[in-house]
Short mmCIF file of C-alpha atoms and ligand atoms in Angstrom, two decimals:
data_model
loop_
_atom_site.label_atom_id
_atom_site.label_comp_id
_atom_site.label_asym_id
_atom_site.label_seq_id
_atom_site.Cartn_x
_atom_site.Cartn_y
_atom_site.Cartn_z
CA MET A 1 0.00 0.00 0.00
CA GLU A 2 1.20 3.48 -0.80
CA TYR A 3 0.74 6.59 1.29
CA HIS A 4 1.41 10.17 0.42
CA ASN A 5 3.73 12.08 2.76
CA LYS A 6 0.87 14.34 3.78
CA GLN A 7 -1.20 11.37 4.89
CA ILE A 8 1.68 9.91 6.86
CA ILE A 9 2.32 13.21 8.58
CA SER A 10 -1.32 13.65 9.54
CA MET A 11 -1.48 10.08 10.82
CA LEU A 12 1.62 10.72 12.95
CA LYS A 13 0.02 13.90 14.24
CA VAL A 14 -3.07 11.99 15.32
CA LEU A 15 -0.93 9.30 16.96
CA PHE A 16 1.15 11.91 18.77
CA MET A 17 -1.99 13.66 20.04
CA MET A 18 -3.36 10.37 21.31
CA ILE A 19 -0.15 9.64 23.22
CA LEU A 20 -0.25 13.12 24.75
CA MET A 21 -3.87 12.65 25.77
CA ILE A 22 -3.17 9.32 27.43
CA MET A 23 -0.16 10.77 29.25
CA GLY A 24 -2.19 13.81 30.22
CA THR A 25 -5.02 11.88 31.86
CA GLN A 26 -2.53 9.74 33.70
CA THR A 27 -0.30 12.45 35.12
CA GLN A 28 -3.22 14.61 36.16
CA ALA A 29 -4.52 12.40 38.95
CA GLN A 30 -1.60 10.09 39.50
CA LEU A 31 -0.67 9.53 43.12
CA SER A 32 2.32 7.43 44.08
CA SER A 33 3.65 5.83 47.23
CA ASP A 34 7.13 7.34 46.83
CA PHE A 35 5.92 10.88 46.23
CA TYR A 36 7.87 12.30 49.22
CA ALA A 37 10.78 9.84 49.06
CA GLU A 38 13.25 12.60 48.30
CA SER A 39 11.48 15.70 49.59
CA CYS A 40 10.58 14.25 53.01
CA PRO A 41 12.28 10.89 53.60
CA SER A 42 11.36 10.59 57.28
CA LEU A 43 7.68 11.38 56.75
CA PHE A 44 6.34 7.89 57.53
CA PRO A 45 8.21 7.33 60.82
CA ALA A 46 7.31 10.87 61.90
CA VAL A 47 3.61 10.25 61.36
CA ARG A 48 3.83 6.81 62.93
CA ARG A 49 5.37 8.15 66.14
CA VAL A 50 2.60 10.69 66.72
CA MET A 51 -0.03 8.10 65.81
CA GLN A 52 1.42 5.53 68.20
CA ARG A 53 1.30 8.00 71.05
CA ALA A 54 -2.24 9.15 70.24
CA VAL A 55 -3.59 5.62 69.92
CA ALA A 56 -1.81 4.43 73.07
CA LYS A 57 -3.56 7.26 74.90
CA GLU A 58 -6.97 6.48 73.41
CA ARG A 59 -7.52 3.50 71.13
CA ARG A 60 -10.69 4.99 69.71
CA MET A 61 -8.63 7.78 68.16
CA ALA A 62 -7.61 5.34 65.42
CA ALA A 63 -11.28 4.87 64.52
CA SER A 64 -11.88 8.60 64.50
CA LEU A 65 -8.98 9.24 62.14
CA LEU A 66 -10.07 6.47 59.78
CA ARG A 67 -13.49 8.06 59.59
CA LEU A 68 -11.96 11.51 59.05
CA PHE A 69 -10.37 10.24 55.85
CA PHE A 70 -13.70 8.84 54.61
CA HIS A 71 -15.53 12.10 55.29
CA ASP A 72 -12.76 14.10 53.62
CA CYS A 73 -12.75 11.97 50.48
CA PHE A 74 -16.52 11.83 49.98
CA VAL A 75 -16.89 15.63 49.91
CA ASN A 76 -15.19 17.00 46.76
CA GLY A 77 -12.40 14.43 46.94
CA CYS A 78 -9.51 13.76 49.33
CA ASP A 79 -8.35 17.35 49.56
CA GLY A 80 -8.08 18.07 53.30
CA SER A 81 -11.17 20.28 53.13
CA ILE A 82 -12.66 18.73 56.27
CA LEU A 83 -9.78 20.14 58.34
CA LEU A 84 -10.59 23.81 57.65
CA ASP A 85 -11.99 25.74 60.60
CA ASP A 86 -15.00 28.02 60.43
CA THR A 87 -14.29 31.74 60.57
CA SER A 88 -16.60 34.77 60.39
CA SER A 89 -16.12 34.80 56.62
CA PHE A 90 -15.63 31.12 55.93
CA ARG A 91 -17.88 28.14 56.46
CA GLY A 92 -16.06 24.85 56.79
CA GLU A 93 -17.39 21.29 56.80
CA LYS A 94 -16.97 20.62 60.49
CA THR A 95 -20.51 21.59 61.49
CA ALA A 96 -22.25 19.92 58.56
CA GLY A 97 -24.80 17.33 59.69
CA PRO A 98 -22.72 14.16 59.31
CA ASN A 99 -19.71 15.82 61.02
CA ASN A 100 -21.09 18.08 63.74
CA ASN A 101 -20.34 16.78 67.26
CA SER A 102 -19.10 13.62 65.65
CA VAL A 103 -15.90 13.83 63.58
CA ARG A 104 -12.82 14.12 65.71
CA GLY A 105 -9.05 13.75 65.64
CA PHE A 106 -8.16 17.26 64.43
CA GLU A 107 -5.68 17.80 67.26
CA VAL A 108 -3.77 14.68 66.24
CA ILE A 109 -3.60 15.88 62.63
CA ASP A 110 -2.28 19.23 63.93
CA LYS A 111 0.40 17.45 65.93
CA ILE A 112 1.51 15.39 62.96
CA LYS A 113 1.51 18.44 60.71
CA SER A 114 3.65 20.55 63.04
CA ARG A 115 6.15 17.74 63.38
CA VAL A 116 6.28 17.22 59.64
CA GLU A 117 6.58 20.98 59.00
CA LYS A 118 9.70 21.01 61.18
CA LEU A 119 11.23 18.17 59.18
CA CYS A 120 10.26 19.32 55.69
CA PRO A 121 8.64 22.76 55.67
CA GLY A 122 5.96 23.42 53.08
CA VAL A 123 6.24 20.01 51.44
CA VAL A 124 3.62 17.58 52.72
CA SER A 125 -0.09 18.26 52.26
CA CYS A 126 -2.68 17.94 55.01
CA ALA A 127 -4.75 15.74 52.69
CA ASP A 128 -1.84 13.26 52.53
CA ILE A 129 -1.37 13.39 56.30
CA VAL A 130 -5.03 12.38 56.70
CA ALA A 131 -4.46 9.48 54.29
CA ILE A 132 -1.34 8.28 56.10
CA SER A 133 -2.97 8.56 59.50
CA ALA A 134 -5.94 6.49 58.29
CA ARG A 135 -3.55 3.82 57.07
CA ASP A 136 -1.63 3.85 60.36
CA SER A 137 -4.88 3.72 62.34
CA VAL A 138 -5.84 0.42 60.77
CA LEU A 139 -2.37 -1.00 61.26
CA LEU A 140 -2.12 0.09 64.91
CA LEU A 141 -5.39 -1.68 65.74
CA GLY A 142 -4.11 -4.92 64.26
CA GLY A 143 -5.45 -4.57 60.72
CA PRO A 144 -3.80 -5.01 57.33
CA ARG A 145 -0.81 -3.03 56.13
CA TRP A 146 -0.64 -1.28 52.78
CA SER A 147 1.41 1.19 50.88
CA VAL A 148 -0.47 4.48 50.83
CA LYS A 149 -0.54 6.58 47.66
CA LEU A 150 0.47 10.23 48.04
CA GLY A 151 0.76 13.49 46.15
CA ARG A 152 -2.60 15.10 46.95
CA ARG A 153 -2.68 18.84 47.45
CA ASP A 154 -4.90 20.82 49.82
CA SER A 155 -7.99 22.69 48.78
CA LYS A 156 -8.46 26.34 49.61
CA LYS A 157 -12.19 25.93 50.03
CA ALA A 158 -14.58 23.69 51.89
CA GLY A 159 -17.97 22.30 50.99
CA PHE A 160 -20.40 22.87 53.84
CA SER A 161 -23.44 22.41 51.64
CA ALA A 162 -21.83 19.52 49.76
CA ALA A 163 -21.17 17.79 53.09
CA ASN A 164 -24.85 18.30 53.92
CA SER A 165 -26.16 17.25 50.54
CA GLY A 166 -26.23 13.54 51.22
CA VAL A 167 -22.94 12.61 49.51
CA ILE A 168 -21.92 11.20 52.89
CA PRO A 169 -24.44 8.41 53.36
CA SER A 170 -26.82 8.53 56.31
CA PRO A 171 -26.97 5.76 58.93
CA PHE A 172 -30.65 5.38 58.03
CA SER A 173 -29.83 4.50 54.43
CA THR A 174 -31.38 1.66 52.49
CA LEU A 175 -29.06 -0.76 50.69
CA LYS A 176 -29.97 0.81 47.35
CA ASN A 177 -29.06 4.23 48.68
CA LEU A 178 -25.69 3.04 50.00
CA ILE A 179 -24.88 1.38 46.69
CA ASN A 180 -25.75 4.57 44.80
CA ARG A 181 -23.78 6.82 47.12
CA PHE A 182 -20.64 4.76 46.68
CA LYS A 183 -21.21 4.34 42.97
CA ALA A 184 -21.36 8.13 42.64
CA GLN A 185 -17.79 8.16 43.99
CA GLY A 186 -16.64 5.47 41.59
CA LEU A 187 -16.76 2.75 44.26
CA SER A 188 -18.35 -0.64 43.62
CA VAL A 189 -20.78 -2.63 45.74
CA ARG A 190 -17.86 -4.79 46.81
CA ASP A 191 -15.87 -1.70 47.82
CA MET A 192 -18.87 -0.45 49.79
CA VAL A 193 -19.34 -3.68 51.74
CA ALA A 194 -15.60 -3.96 52.44
CA LEU A 195 -15.28 -0.32 53.52
CA SER A 196 -18.26 -0.70 55.84
CA GLY A 197 -16.05 -3.17 57.67
CA ALA A 198 -14.36 -0.08 59.13
CA HIS A 199 -17.22 -0.27 61.63
CA THR A 200 -15.29 -3.09 63.27
CA ILE A 201 -13.79 -0.24 65.33
CA GLY A 202 -15.13 2.92 66.95
CA GLN A 203 -18.35 4.22 68.41
CA ALA A 204 -21.64 5.78 67.45
CA ASN A 205 -23.97 8.23 69.17
CA CYS A 206 -27.40 7.14 70.36
CA LEU A 207 -29.11 9.43 67.90
CA THR A 208 -27.68 7.46 65.00
CA PHE A 209 -29.02 4.08 66.18
CA ARG A 210 -32.07 4.97 68.29
CA ASN A 211 -34.63 4.15 65.65
CA ARG A 212 -32.90 0.86 64.94
CA ILE A 213 -32.94 -0.43 68.53
CA TYR A 214 -36.51 0.69 69.30
CA ASN A 215 -38.29 0.29 66.00
CA GLU A 216 -36.72 -2.30 63.78
CA SER A 217 -37.56 -5.99 63.65
CA ASN A 218 -34.47 -7.43 61.94
CA ILE A 219 -32.54 -7.06 65.18
CA ASP A 220 -31.51 -9.54 67.87
CA LEU A 221 -33.82 -8.84 70.79
CA SER A 222 -31.34 -9.17 73.63
CA PHE A 223 -28.92 -6.95 71.72
CA ALA A 224 -31.63 -4.32 71.24
CA LEU A 225 -32.62 -4.47 74.90
CA SER A 226 -29.07 -4.03 76.13
CA ARG A 227 -28.44 -1.10 73.75
CA ARG A 228 -31.64 0.60 74.98
CA LYS A 229 -30.22 0.79 78.50
CA ASN A 230 -27.77 3.45 77.39
CA CYS A 231 -29.85 5.14 74.70
CA PRO A 232 -33.20 6.62 75.76
CA ALA A 233 -36.14 6.42 73.33
CA THR A 234 -36.85 10.11 73.33
CA SER A 235 -34.45 12.51 71.69
CA GLY A 236 -32.69 15.07 73.82
CA SER A 237 -30.06 14.73 76.48
CA GLY A 238 -29.23 11.13 75.65
CA ASP A 239 -28.47 11.82 72.00
CA ASN A 240 -24.72 11.63 72.44
CA LYS A 241 -24.55 8.50 74.58
CA LYS A 242 -22.17 6.13 72.90
CA ALA A 243 -22.10 2.49 71.91
CA PRO A 244 -19.43 0.47 70.11
CA LEU A 245 -20.14 -0.28 66.46
CA ASP A 246 -18.61 -3.73 67.03
CA ILE A 247 -19.70 -5.06 70.43
CA GLY A 248 -17.07 -7.76 70.78
CA SER A 249 -13.83 -6.05 69.82
CA PRO A 250 -14.32 -2.30 69.25
CA THR A 251 -10.59 -1.56 69.28
CA ARG A 252 -9.40 -4.43 67.12
CA PHE A 253 -9.45 -4.23 63.36
CA ASP A 254 -10.81 -7.73 62.72
CA HIS A 255 -13.80 -9.11 60.80
CA SER A 256 -16.18 -9.62 63.71
CA TYR A 257 -18.34 -6.80 62.34
CA TYR A 258 -19.59 -9.19 59.66
CA ASN A 259 -20.31 -11.98 62.15
CA GLN A 260 -22.36 -9.48 64.06
CA LEU A 261 -24.42 -8.74 60.98
CA LEU A 262 -25.13 -12.47 60.55
CA ASP A 263 -26.46 -12.40 64.14
CA LYS A 264 -28.67 -9.35 63.43
CA LYS A 265 -26.54 -7.29 65.76
CA GLY A 266 -25.58 -4.50 63.38
CA LEU A 267 -25.77 -1.25 65.34
CA LEU A 268 -26.77 1.09 62.53
CA THR A 269 -29.59 0.53 60.07
CA SER A 270 -26.96 1.07 57.35
CA ASP A 271 -24.92 -1.79 58.81
CA GLN A 272 -27.73 -4.34 58.98
CA VAL A 273 -29.04 -3.59 55.48
CA LEU A 274 -25.85 -5.23 54.19
CA PHE A 275 -27.24 -8.51 55.52
CA ASN A 276 -30.99 -8.39 55.29
CA GLY A 277 -31.96 -10.71 52.46
CA GLY A 278 -30.49 -8.53 49.72
CA SER A 279 -27.78 -8.72 47.09
CA THR A 280 -24.89 -8.18 49.52
CA ASP A 281 -25.75 -11.05 51.90
CA SER A 282 -23.29 -13.45 50.31
CA LEU A 283 -20.44 -10.96 50.49
CA VAL A 284 -21.08 -10.40 54.19
CA GLY A 285 -20.91 -14.19 54.58
CA THR A 286 -17.63 -14.30 52.67
CA TYR A 287 -16.01 -11.60 54.82
CA SER A 288 -17.29 -13.20 58.03
CA ARG A 289 -15.59 -16.47 57.05
CA SER A 290 -12.38 -15.14 55.56
CA LEU A 291 -10.31 -12.50 57.32
CA ASN A 292 -7.86 -12.51 54.42
CA THR A 293 -10.53 -11.81 51.82
CA PHE A 294 -11.86 -8.97 53.91
CA TYR A 295 -8.39 -7.51 54.40
CA ARG A 296 -7.56 -7.81 50.70
CA ASP A 297 -10.78 -6.12 49.59
CA PHE A 298 -10.63 -3.49 52.32
CA VAL A 299 -7.12 -2.44 51.33
CA ARG A 300 -8.05 -2.32 47.67
CA ALA A 301 -11.10 -0.19 48.44
CA MET A 302 -9.18 2.16 50.76
CA ILE A 303 -6.66 2.85 47.99
CA LYS A 304 -9.52 3.41 45.57
CA MET A 305 -11.26 5.77 48.00
CA GLY A 306 -7.97 7.66 48.41
CA ASP A 307 -7.96 8.23 44.65
CA ILE A 308 -11.21 10.21 44.67
CA LYS A 309 -10.62 13.52 42.87
CA PRO A 310 -7.26 14.50 44.34
CA LEU A 311 -5.88 17.95 43.65
CA THR A 312 -2.53 17.54 41.90
CA GLY A 313 -0.07 19.53 39.83
CA SER A 314 -0.68 23.24 40.27
CA HIS A 315 -4.16 22.85 41.75
CA GLY A 316 -4.71 23.71 45.41
CA GLN A 317 -1.77 24.32 47.72
CA ILE A 318 0.33 22.81 50.51
CA ARG A 319 -1.24 24.32 53.60
CA ARG A 320 1.13 25.40 56.37
CA ASN A 321 -1.59 25.04 58.94
CA CYS A 322 -4.21 22.38 58.26
CA ARG A 323 -6.96 24.53 59.77
CA ARG A 324 -6.73 27.42 57.28
CA PRO A 325 -5.69 28.16 53.71
CA ASN A 326 -2.30 29.88 53.38
C1 LIG B 401 -21.55 2.79 54.38
C2 LIG B 401 -21.91 4.00 54.75
C3 LIG B 401 -21.55 4.53 56.10
C4 LIG B 401 -22.42 5.08 56.99
C5 LIG B 401 -23.92 5.28 56.79
C6 LIG B 401 -21.67 5.41 58.16
C7 LIG B 401 -22.19 6.02 59.28
C8 LIG B 401 -21.52 6.16 60.48
C9 LIG B 401 -22.09 6.71 61.68
C10 LIG B 401 -23.50 7.25 61.83
C11 LIG B 401 -21.15 6.65 62.65
C12 LIG B 401 -21.29 7.12 64.09
C13 LIG B 401 -20.95 8.58 64.16
C14 LIG B 401 -21.29 9.21 65.48
O1 LIG B 401 -22.35 8.91 66.03
O2 LIG B 401 -20.47 10.02 65.97
C15 LIG B 401 -19.97 6.08 62.06
C16 LIG B 401 -18.80 5.87 62.72
C17 LIG B 401 -17.65 5.41 62.13
N1 LIG B 401 -17.48 5.20 60.77
FE1 LIG B 401 -18.91 5.08 59.39
N2 LIG B 401 -20.37 5.07 57.97
C18 LIG B 401 -20.24 4.54 56.72
C19 LIG B 401 -19.08 4.13 56.11
C20 LIG B 401 -17.84 4.23 56.68
C21 LIG B 401 -16.59 4.10 55.98
C22 LIG B 401 -16.47 3.88 54.48
C23 LIG B 401 -15.60 4.24 56.89
C24 LIG B 401 -14.12 4.20 56.69
C25 LIG B 401 -13.52 3.48 55.78
C26 LIG B 401 -16.23 4.45 58.18
C27 LIG B 401 -15.58 4.55 59.37
C28 LIG B 401 -16.20 4.79 60.57
C29 LIG B 401 -15.51 4.69 61.86
C30 LIG B 401 -14.11 4.19 62.07
C31 LIG B 401 -16.42 5.10 62.83
C32 LIG B 401 -16.17 5.27 64.33
C33 LIG B 401 -15.63 6.67 64.57
C34 LIG B 401 -15.27 7.00 66.00
O3 LIG B 401 -15.34 6.17 66.89
O4 LIG B 401 -14.88 8.18 66.22
N3 LIG B 401 -17.58 4.47 58.00
N4 LIG B 401 -20.22 5.80 60.74
C1 LIG B 402 -23.62 21.84 65.70
O1 LIG B 402 -23.78 21.40 67.02
C2 LIG B 402 -23.88 22.44 67.97
C3 LIG B 402 -23.84 21.84 69.37
O2 LIG B 402 -24.70 20.77 69.49
C4 LIG B 402 -25.16 23.21 67.69
O3 LIG B 402 -25.34 24.24 68.63
C5 LIG B 402 -25.07 23.79 66.29
O4 LIG B 402 -26.27 24.42 65.94
C6 LIG B 402 -24.78 22.72 65.25
N1 LIG B 402 -24.46 23.34 64.01
C7 LIG B 402 -25.14 23.14 62.89
C8 LIG B 402 -24.71 23.88 61.70
O5 LIG B 402 -26.08 22.37 62.82
C1 LIG B 403 -40.45 4.69 65.91
O1 LIG B 403 -41.22 4.91 64.72
C2 LIG B 403 -42.29 5.80 64.90
C3 LIG B 403 -43.12 5.77 63.63
O2 LIG B 403 -42.29 6.00 62.51
C4 LIG B 403 -41.76 7.17 65.25
O3 LIG B 403 -42.79 8.08 65.44
C5 LIG B 403 -40.95 7.07 66.53
O4 LIG B 403 -40.34 8.30 66.81
C6 LIG B 403 -39.86 6.01 66.41
N1 LIG B 403 -39.21 5.81 67.69
C7 LIG B 403 -37.89 5.91 67.86
C8 LIG B 403 -37.38 5.68 69.23
O5 LIG B 403 -37.13 6.17 66.96
#
């Protein structure tokens, strides 16, 4: 076959453009585990030391920091926006419905950040510190280990109304709703069920499980009765009374959460819907039987969640203080 020069040149042009486009989409949102290898080589041990101390002081702190990462990522991506404080002219995400009186761990993030700023000033983002602390949280409570991807930058704005819009799923969600919420973030049903296994650690406030323990029928009766003792039926002063999400081992990152669901002892409505005669029943069974399968899928899903819309390149900034834009 014979081509004219012009045709060859235009074909090469098209090919070149295609290569550029592929490279472009890859570099734009590409995080990597060695992102700070040269710019901040002692980052990981520095974070680990602060985390060890914080978790030794209060084991629940690991749960709180894991949840912080989830709530950061689900609102406009993993961009550290949840860390920004309210000011008279700025509304942050901290008082949005799913976060108010509930998300915690900001002081630990501050401690890590100030330590890291001393070691490598202006280099490591708050969004990445949240990601590393979530990884360390799981590890310190006996869970799986993974290599965390880094290179996110910090946003200059927060999404109060986005955080209130339902992107963070409610504990009263149906299964369909949970599936859709995760799907909207690019996460599969499998990711959703595995990530829900984070509720193998930490605590919830009475107001988030009151309806479940007084009104629902797919619940173990003795479990419901014992939960009612510390969570009054009427809303008000008892709203913030706490109960462990995993009754047996609330400070161990194991798979007992799923066994609990098989026993109809899920604390939140959104926990029990994962095992209530629907499409995710078999997966709950799988994770309850195999710790390794749960760990493998959880790690995969955490990395995927950490990839939600990161700011990279020249977008955003590296905040000096995690609580306010530079
Ligand atoms: C599937 C949808 C989810 C819903 C509806 C949900 C809802 C909740 C609620 C209502 C609480 C109790 C908050 C409080 O009363 O203060 C809670 C706690 C918690 N959530 Fe979730 N969550 C979901 C998914 C996740 C994911 C994906 C993670 C992390 C990977 C996570 C990690 C945690 C942890 C660790 C706690 C305990 C926090 C602490 O003790 O401070 N959750 N969740
Ligand atoms: C957050 O909680 C505080 C204390 O319970 C309450 O006074 C405040 O109105 C809440 N903020 C929002 C925005 O709902
Ligand atoms: C139980 O459900 C009824 C009817 O929906 C509702 O009025 C009531 O407040 C619920 N009780 C609790 C403790 O949530």
